Phi, psi and omega in degrees: 000319180298316181296319181296316179297319180298318179296320179296318179296317180295318179296318178296319179296321178297318178298319180298319181295322180296319186254019182305138183206161175231148183242135177239115178285151174215169172235155180248129179280171177292349177262014176073007179277141177271128180244129178246128179275124187231160170239115185257128180053033176061013185230317190258117177271115187229141170267113183251135177279130176288126178240106183291342182266026174210162181259317189267218183220167179205164179244138182269142175292346181257021182296152179265342183245155182286145175229051187289343185256016170254110187262120183260147176272189183295335179273009180063039177239140176233121182260166167058044176265153173256141178232121179252132176228101186062237181271354182270132176238125176255133179251159176058042178273132179267133175245141168255154182257155172059049171244125180297144178237182181283179178302141175070014184245143175270351181173197183229156171218141187251211187285002170303336177306330192255357173056032178076009181263171172294145180211158180237137168257107185257095180286338179292328184238011177053058179202151166265146172233128181255129184243149173283338174210163183302130182281183176294120182236032185295335180267004182253159175255129178283139172227147179287142174233153173237127181252117185212130179050049174072009184237146174266133176246138172231163176254137175221153179261129181252123175264102187260318187227105181069230181252014181278127181265132177247112181283140179209150173273139178233140171274128173292122189225092183284351178274348177262117189292334186279198181271260178265147169226115186273152175289159177300318182295316181295317181299319181287315183298320183268002178051052183298329181297334181262329191261343179257152175287119182272130181251349179180159176206158181215136179254130178237149176230145176268185184294340179270001179086003178283141186250155172221136179249123176264129181240137173254136185218180178238122174269123184305313182214143172230126180251120177243110189061235178262002181267136181241125176255137185250144177052056186281137175291128183220140179236159175198168183244147167224160181128194185287325184267123183235082185254351181273102188264345180228163175272138178255139168252097194279181186297329180294331177271324178304318184291347181280357177228154161266140188236140168234128181247130174296156179297330181278356176063022180258347182220138170242152178239129185237149175212133180307137179263183179292346180267003192305320185254015180292154175302150183281148179291138179264116179279130179284000000 
């Protein structure tokens, strides 16, 4: 009996090691931003916005809470910080100073949360799950990802004019509350100002008098893998200032799927979440 019990215990321990995981709870703001409650250097309690397009962390000049125990050098960098989130402790976290974050956030934190492991963004249950190896993804669809300069890129098909699909790369951008935000080049090449239904616009000028017009529009269809989203909120810029160099896949679209990312960052697995058919976020 003792030998049999020992074997069962050993077998159970082996299964646990294979599927070992850690869970990080989060909350979602009305602006679609993910907020993680953290304790930094055992002193500063901070609400940090998860930014999938960065690796390290940063502090916002508009923070509501004190960050007195994060010591920055002349280059506004702070090394070797500890970040505690529930039972999880991250060591040697780098913070940058004076980077704007989303609503309700004291700063940002990126994929350092996951330590180079496979991870899941579970919008259905408001949690991240970190895995020692890729979990069971039989109900998910794999899509290729490209990881470059701290950002994940995916390919999606845009139906702009009739039934013609325009393939484009998008950066996953959880810091942008809206849906799609197109690059200046894509907007100009595809004549989005003429071909999409415009729902609003705003003109801004800088100190030199140069203007930029932000336009909100509706994309008839967006295909991500085998999933099709209809009447997607999309923005783009026209005018003298052309600073939007990449296409964004924003937080309003990210939340419409649950995501699993491989440790090698070459594949993501997606499945529609409970938000898939929710009304689209209105960008001001």
